Amino acid sequence: MFSNVPRKFLKNSDSAEVDVREDEEQAIKFQEIIDLLVAAGYFRARIKGLSNFDKVIGGMTWCIESCNFDVDVDLLFRENLTIGQKISLTEKIVVMLPKMNCPHRIEPHQIQGLDCIHIFPIIQWLVKRSMEKREETGDLVRSFAISQFDKNYSFLEDHDKVIEKKTIIPYIKSAKKAFEPRRCFKRKDPPLSDEIDQVRSTLLEYGSLAITSVLSKTSTLQGVSNSNAKEQEENSDDLMKSMSIADDNISRLSASAVGSIVGMQAQEIAEVTKQYASLNVGAEENSMSTLIGAIAALDKQKTNLKSREQKLKKEKDALLEKVSETIERLNKVRTEERSVQDAFQAMKDMETDENRSIIQNLEQLLLVHDNMKDQEHKFREQCKADLNVFQEMVSQVESSELREEEMHTVEYEEQKEIVNKLRLQLAKKNRAIASLTRQLDDVPGRSELNQYQRRFLELYNQVSAKHKETKQYYTLYNTLDDTKLYLSKELTLLNSIQDNYNEAMSSTSGKEQFLKQFEAIVAGVDKNKAKVERRCADEKIRRDALSQQLVTLIEQQRRYVVAVQQLTTECRKNEALLAQLRGP
């Protein structure tokens, strides 16, 4: 009679109703789910004290969280949920599965009832998705760890590359030092007033022979005519004529210069002495007070002159030292020059017809070497001039980029304010949506009403079973009480018969009276028996009627279940058609 019902209700007077399909196939699928969760890493499913619902729903929640999808429930430390919490949790999971593009569908009551046959493919898909996500996250974390390791440490095979870098750095420094700017000329005349001429003069002092080409390029960039370029070349030639070759010892003073400086100081000393003498003569004519003031001033002037004389002596000693050093260097240079001349003369003496060609080749090679050096010097100067031009161009580009960056910064601030305003509006909308969502959640849906109906039915069945059990206890008590009453009456009657039997049998009148009383007692017993048999017949009639009513109600229940299934199917079809009409 209950073969068409997909789920069966196990009723027992000692236990509550359980809405679970308990068969071998469900048990096998449940064990496969547990093994799959444990293999994926959800070891909480091994705990024996947890209920089956907690294991399955906890595994589903763990897989969804591993896939970076949020479920607004924390199940790690919440076990044995109430009916309302279970309903809410299962509905949220059912809502999350389509968002994750799960190919399988399930209803909340199937999760609540542990329909493992339908739960297993969903668990299998979630575990596969979570493992793929963990592999992607693992690769990302591994690459980040390797990059952080390479910043501070290195392997043995990379040690040679580090050594090569360390050996290259000194060569780079030596090359930079070799190509430093050096002063080749010095201007004899005083500095020029024109700024452009000052720039040209400075470039010529540092040996910029390619100044003409640079100026021609700049003049071309600025739109200067050919006549102006020729004038610039002539000015460069005039500036070059006013230059002298700069020597390393140019900063040192000659002996004649030192003598002239000492002579100039001696003249100043003589003038001061004459002034002092004149003041001394004039002091005799002045008064005593004036004489004292003049003497004090002269003493002060004398001390200043002595200090100045000491400074000049120190400068003179320093200059003499420099002169001596210069003379020593000059002598060294002369000795070197003599040695070079001797070597050159020895080379000329060694010249013969046989090695003359070799010496000529050497001279040509030396000339080529000198020309190469000159070309190298010119190329360096050309590169420096080009570098200056390019640096100016880069500075102009950077200034334009700074202006664009400032404009972008202002625009960014404006857009940031607009975004902040939009965020505030969005927050208001989200709060309104949240309040409306809470109001909608307060209204139970179709699935919730179905769950409530089922739970009320379970509660009604429990109350009905308890009431039936209590009623049976009352009926048993009443039956036993009636039995006790009848037995007590029978015992009292038998005791009275036994007590009055000997006395009644002693006389004829007493014997007749005893028989009449005994017949009256038998008649009363028969009357009571008939009354009880009539009551029993009435109860049997009532039992048959209730049995017939139970059969009718069971038939109506079967039809109701079939109708509910058909209604559910039609509702799903209706929802699918509505979704098709609404479109994507």
Tab-separated table of N, CA, C and O in Angstrom, residues 6 11 38 194 197 208 217 301 348 386 392 403 420-421 436 464 499 508 554:
chain	number	residue	atom	x	y	z
A	6	PRO	N	7.823	7.695	-2.097
A	6	PRO	CA	9.281	7.650	-2.232
A	6	PRO	C	10.005	7.575	-0.910
A	6	PRO	O	11.125	7.123	-0.850
A	11	LYS	N	7.479	4.349	12.272
A	11	LYS	CA	6.721	4.708	13.470
A	11	LYS	C	7.000	3.693	14.550
A	11	LYS	O	7.001	2.495	14.326
A	38	VAL	N	37.213	12.506	2.869
A	38	VAL	CA	38.464	12.258	3.601
A	38	VAL	C	39.653	12.276	2.639
A	38	VAL	O	40.727	12.818	2.945
A	194	ASP	N	79.301	88.328	-22.923
A	194	ASP	CA	78.231	87.585	-23.590
A	194	ASP	C	78.171	86.154	-23.062
A	194	ASP	O	79.210	85.479	-22.940
A	197	ASP	N	79.213	83.466	-25.717
A	197	ASP	CA	80.671	83.423	-25.886
A	197	ASP	C	81.348	82.748	-24.706
A	197	ASP	O	82.350	82.038	-24.858
A	208	SER	N	86.889	70.896	-26.771
A	208	SER	CA	85.765	70.524	-27.618
A	208	SER	C	85.996	71.063	-29.012
A	208	SER	O	85.561	72.159	-29.373
A	217	LYS	N	74.467	72.245	-35.547
A	217	LYS	CA	73.239	71.455	-35.315
A	217	LYS	C	72.219	72.252	-34.534
A	217	LYS	O	71.033	72.267	-34.839
A	301	GLN	N	97.877	99.157	15.124
A	301	GLN	CA	98.252	98.977	13.722
A	301	GLN	C	99.532	98.173	13.593
A	301	GLN	O	99.707	97.371	12.672
A	348	LYS	N	118.689	56.532	-34.134
A	348	LYS	CA	119.156	57.000	-35.438
A	348	LYS	C	120.494	56.358	-35.790
A	348	LYS	O	120.741	56.006	-36.949
A	386	ASP	N	76.664	66.017	-28.333
A	386	ASP	CA	75.368	65.385	-28.607
A	386	ASP	C	74.636	65.041	-27.323
A	386	ASP	O	73.404	65.164	-27.231
A	392	GLU	N	69.135	68.210	-22.972
A	392	GLU	CA	68.176	69.313	-23.032
A	392	GLU	C	66.824	68.843	-23.568
A	392	GLU	O	65.769	69.203	-23.049
A	403	ARG	N	53.862	67.940	-16.489
A	403	ARG	CA	52.583	68.646	-16.627
A	403	ARG	C	51.448	67.667	-16.890
A	403	ARG	O	50.371	67.758	-16.290
A	420	ASN	N	33.812	57.802	-4.778
A	420	ASN	CA	33.396	57.789	-3.369
A	420	ASN	C	31.908	58.092	-3.235
A	420	ASN	O	31.196	57.454	-2.442
A	421	LYS	N	31.441	59.091	-4.011
A	421	LYS	CA	30.004	59.389	-3.972
A	421	LYS	C	29.179	58.196	-4.440
A	421	LYS	O	28.147	57.848	-3.840
A	436	LEU	N	15.152	44.822	2.598
A	436	LEU	CA	14.098	44.135	1.846
A	436	LEU	C	14.313	42.624	1.831
A	436	LEU	O	13.339	41.850	1.923
A	464	SER	N	0.029	11.877	18.389
A	464	SER	CA	-0.994	10.850	18.195
A	464	SER	C	-0.547	9.504	18.768
A	464	SER	O	-1.316	8.811	19.426
A	499	ASP	N	-20.413	-19.067	54.265
A	499	ASP	CA	-20.744	-18.777	55.667
A	499	ASP	C	-22.206	-19.148	56.007
A	499	ASP	O	-22.498	-19.615	57.125
A	508	THR	N	-35.640	-26.525	57.036
A	508	THR	CA	-36.254	-26.585	55.701
A	508	THR	C	-36.546	-25.203	55.194
A	508	THR	O	-36.305	-24.881	54.010
A	554	ILE	N	-6.369	6.016	4.348
A	554	ILE	CA	-5.100	5.589	3.739
A	554	ILE	C	-5.159	5.732	2.228
A	554	ILE	O	-4.198	6.167	1.573
